[in-house]
Tab-separated table of C-alpha atoms in Angstrom:
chain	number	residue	atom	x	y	z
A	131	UNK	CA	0.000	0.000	0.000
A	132	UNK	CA	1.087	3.304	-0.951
A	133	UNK	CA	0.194	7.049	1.661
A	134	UNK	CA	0.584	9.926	0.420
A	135	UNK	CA	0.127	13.055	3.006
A	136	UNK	CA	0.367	16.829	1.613
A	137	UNK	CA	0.690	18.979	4.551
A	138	UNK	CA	-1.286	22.281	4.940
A	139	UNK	CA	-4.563	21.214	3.427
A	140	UNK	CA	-6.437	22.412	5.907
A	141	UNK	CA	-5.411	26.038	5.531
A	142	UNK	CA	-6.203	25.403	1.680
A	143	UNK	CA	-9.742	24.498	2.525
A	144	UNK	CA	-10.124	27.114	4.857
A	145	UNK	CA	-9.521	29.847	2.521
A	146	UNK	CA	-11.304	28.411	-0.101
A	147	UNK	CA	-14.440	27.953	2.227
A	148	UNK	CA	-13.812	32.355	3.027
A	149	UNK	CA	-13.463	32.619	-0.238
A	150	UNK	CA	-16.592	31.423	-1.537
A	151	UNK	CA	-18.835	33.655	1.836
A	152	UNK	CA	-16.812	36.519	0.536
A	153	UNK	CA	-18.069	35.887	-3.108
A	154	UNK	CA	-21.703	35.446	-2.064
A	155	UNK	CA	-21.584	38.103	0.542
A	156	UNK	CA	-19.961	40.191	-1.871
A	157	UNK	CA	-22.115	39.632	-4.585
A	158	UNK	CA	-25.247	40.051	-2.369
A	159	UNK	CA	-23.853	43.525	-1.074
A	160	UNK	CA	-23.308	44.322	-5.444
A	161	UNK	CA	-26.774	43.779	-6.096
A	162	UNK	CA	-27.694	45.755	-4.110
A	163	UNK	CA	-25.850	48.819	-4.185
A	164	UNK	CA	-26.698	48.379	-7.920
A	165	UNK	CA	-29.914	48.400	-7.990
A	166	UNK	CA	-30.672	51.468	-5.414
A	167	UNK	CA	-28.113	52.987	-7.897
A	168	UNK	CA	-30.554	52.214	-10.874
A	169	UNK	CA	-32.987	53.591	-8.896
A	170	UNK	CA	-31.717	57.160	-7.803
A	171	UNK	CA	-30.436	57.317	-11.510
A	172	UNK	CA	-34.213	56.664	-12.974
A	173	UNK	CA	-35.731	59.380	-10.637
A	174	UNK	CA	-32.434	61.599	-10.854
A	175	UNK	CA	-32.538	61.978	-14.408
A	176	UNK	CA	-36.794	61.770	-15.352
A	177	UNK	CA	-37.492	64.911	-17.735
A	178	UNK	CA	-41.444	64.797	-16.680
A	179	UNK	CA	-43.266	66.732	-14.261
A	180	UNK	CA	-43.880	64.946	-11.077
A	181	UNK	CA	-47.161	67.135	-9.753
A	182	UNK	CA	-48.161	65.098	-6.912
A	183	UNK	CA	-44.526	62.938	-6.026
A	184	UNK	CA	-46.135	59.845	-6.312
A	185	UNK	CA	-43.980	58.798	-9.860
A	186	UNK	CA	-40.836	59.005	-8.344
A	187	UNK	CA	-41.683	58.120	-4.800
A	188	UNK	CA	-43.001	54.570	-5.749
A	189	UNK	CA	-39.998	53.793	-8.249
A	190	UNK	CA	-37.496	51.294	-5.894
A	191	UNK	CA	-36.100	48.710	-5.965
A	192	UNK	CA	-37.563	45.370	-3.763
A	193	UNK	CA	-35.536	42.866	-2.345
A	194	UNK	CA	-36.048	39.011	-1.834
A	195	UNK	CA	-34.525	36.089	-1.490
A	196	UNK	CA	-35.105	32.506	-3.216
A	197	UNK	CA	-33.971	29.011	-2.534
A	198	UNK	CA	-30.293	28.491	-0.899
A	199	UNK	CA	-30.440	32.367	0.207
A	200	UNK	CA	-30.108	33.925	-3.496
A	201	UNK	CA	-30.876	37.583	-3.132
A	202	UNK	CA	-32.229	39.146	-5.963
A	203	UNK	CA	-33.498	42.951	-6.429
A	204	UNK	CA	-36.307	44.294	-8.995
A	205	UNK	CA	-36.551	48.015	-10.044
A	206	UNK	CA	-39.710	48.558	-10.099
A	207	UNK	CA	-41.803	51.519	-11.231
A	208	UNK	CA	-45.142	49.950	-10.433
A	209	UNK	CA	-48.111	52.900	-11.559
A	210	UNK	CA	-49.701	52.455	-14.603
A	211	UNK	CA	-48.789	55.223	-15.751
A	212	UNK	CA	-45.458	54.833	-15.705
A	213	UNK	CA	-45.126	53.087	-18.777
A	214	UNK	CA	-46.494	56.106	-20.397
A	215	UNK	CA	-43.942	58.291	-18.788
A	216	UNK	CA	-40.944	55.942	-20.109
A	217	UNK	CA	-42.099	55.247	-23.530
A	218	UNK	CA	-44.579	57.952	-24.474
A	219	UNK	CA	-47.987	58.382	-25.747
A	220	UNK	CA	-49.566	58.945	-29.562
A	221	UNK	CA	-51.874	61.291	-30.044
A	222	UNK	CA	-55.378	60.386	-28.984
A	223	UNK	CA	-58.985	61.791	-28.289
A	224	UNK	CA	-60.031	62.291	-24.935
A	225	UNK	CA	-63.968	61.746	-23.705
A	226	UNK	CA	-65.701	62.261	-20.367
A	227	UNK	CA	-66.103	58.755	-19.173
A	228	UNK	CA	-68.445	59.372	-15.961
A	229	UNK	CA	-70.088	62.700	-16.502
A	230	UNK	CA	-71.346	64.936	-19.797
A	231	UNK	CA	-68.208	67.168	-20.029
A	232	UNK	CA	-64.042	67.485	-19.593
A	233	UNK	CA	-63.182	69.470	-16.877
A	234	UNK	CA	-59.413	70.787	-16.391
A	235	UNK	CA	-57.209	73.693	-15.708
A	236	UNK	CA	-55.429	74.884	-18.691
A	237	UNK	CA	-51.339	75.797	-18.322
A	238	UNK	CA	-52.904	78.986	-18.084
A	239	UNK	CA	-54.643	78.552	-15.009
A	240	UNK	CA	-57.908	78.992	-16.523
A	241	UNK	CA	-60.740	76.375	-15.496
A	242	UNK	CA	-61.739	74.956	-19.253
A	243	UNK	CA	-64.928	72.505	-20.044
A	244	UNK	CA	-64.821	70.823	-23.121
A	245	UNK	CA	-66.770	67.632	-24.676
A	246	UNK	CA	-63.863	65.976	-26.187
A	247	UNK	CA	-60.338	66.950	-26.268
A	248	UNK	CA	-57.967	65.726	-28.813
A	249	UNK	CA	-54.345	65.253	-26.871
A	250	UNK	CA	-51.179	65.559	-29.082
A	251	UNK	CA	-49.561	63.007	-27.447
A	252	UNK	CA	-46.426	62.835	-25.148
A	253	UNK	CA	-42.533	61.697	-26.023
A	254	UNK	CA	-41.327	59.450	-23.487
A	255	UNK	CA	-37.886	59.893	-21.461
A	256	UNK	CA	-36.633	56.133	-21.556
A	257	UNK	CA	-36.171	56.624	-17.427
A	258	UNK	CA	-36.258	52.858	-17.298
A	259	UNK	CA	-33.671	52.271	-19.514
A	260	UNK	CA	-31.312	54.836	-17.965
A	261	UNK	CA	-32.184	52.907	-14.397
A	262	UNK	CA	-31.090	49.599	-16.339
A	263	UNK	CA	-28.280	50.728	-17.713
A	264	UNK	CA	-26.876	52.739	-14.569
A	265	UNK	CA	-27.596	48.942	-12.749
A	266	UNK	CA	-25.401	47.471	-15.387
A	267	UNK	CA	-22.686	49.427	-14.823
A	268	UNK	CA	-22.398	49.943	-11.242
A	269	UNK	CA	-22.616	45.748	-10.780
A	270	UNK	CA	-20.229	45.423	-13.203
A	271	UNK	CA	-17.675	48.133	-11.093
A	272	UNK	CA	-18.166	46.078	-7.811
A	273	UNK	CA	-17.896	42.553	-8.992
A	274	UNK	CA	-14.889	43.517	-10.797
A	275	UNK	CA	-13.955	44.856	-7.553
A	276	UNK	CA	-14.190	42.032	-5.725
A	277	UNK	CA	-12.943	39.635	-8.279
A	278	UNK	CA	-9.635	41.225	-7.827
A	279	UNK	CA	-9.980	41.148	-3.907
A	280	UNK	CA	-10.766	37.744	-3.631
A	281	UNK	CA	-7.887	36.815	-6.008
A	282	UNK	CA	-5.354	38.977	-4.438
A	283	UNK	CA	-6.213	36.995	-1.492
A	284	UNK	CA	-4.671	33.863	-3.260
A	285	UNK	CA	-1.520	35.738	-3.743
């Protein structure tokens, strides 16, 4: 019978087993950070008019975790009317639904009634986009990041 013993295993293991909490801690932590980034970037940067707060108080980002403690993070801009605010509107006709006329304030200030109003339609800002993309790169910065930490570890 032949033994072979290699000396200092242990120490091997033990870094490796660091190694890998630092990865998923790490990773967790970059997911994060990335996605409130996307977040304050997508309210930072919208172009519309936010009368009553509500747009860019309920964009955020909401954390969870699945099976064998995998965080993830959505952005999420949940009004309906956000979708118009990111991609737009065409032009469209708009009729009383619940009573016999339109009623709105012009820019103006003045208090206008109307039948039917034809609205030219609105051009989007692509917020969500810039919130994906601002993600993107920030993740991309910290796992770099701690790609190089972890491997400077190993010398």
């Amino acid at each position: 019978m032949f033994t072979v013993t290699i000396e200092g295993l242990e120490d091997v293991a033990r870094k490796w087993s660091n190694s890998v909490r630092e990865i998923h801690d790490g990773t967790t932590d970059a997911v994060i950070h990335a996605a409130d980034a996307g977040v304050e970037e997508g309210k930072r940067s919208a172009t519309w008019t936010d009368r009553t707060g509500a747009a860019r108080r309920t964009i955020a980002a909401k954390r969870g975790v699945k099976a064998f403690g995998v965080t993830y993070v959505d952005m999420v801009a949940p009004l309906f009317y956000h979708r118009y605010l990111d991609a737009g509107t065409r032009p469209h006709e708009i009729l009383p639904v619940r009573a016999r006329f339109l009623r709105f304030h012009a820019r103006d200030g003045t208090l206008v009634f109307a039948k039917r109003v034809w609205h030219p339609g609105t051009k989007g800002d692509g917020f969500a986009g810039k919130m994906y993309f601002k993600a993107q790169r920030v993740l991309r910065a910290e796992l770099e990041a701690l790609a190089a930490r972890v491997c400077a570890k190993w010398g």
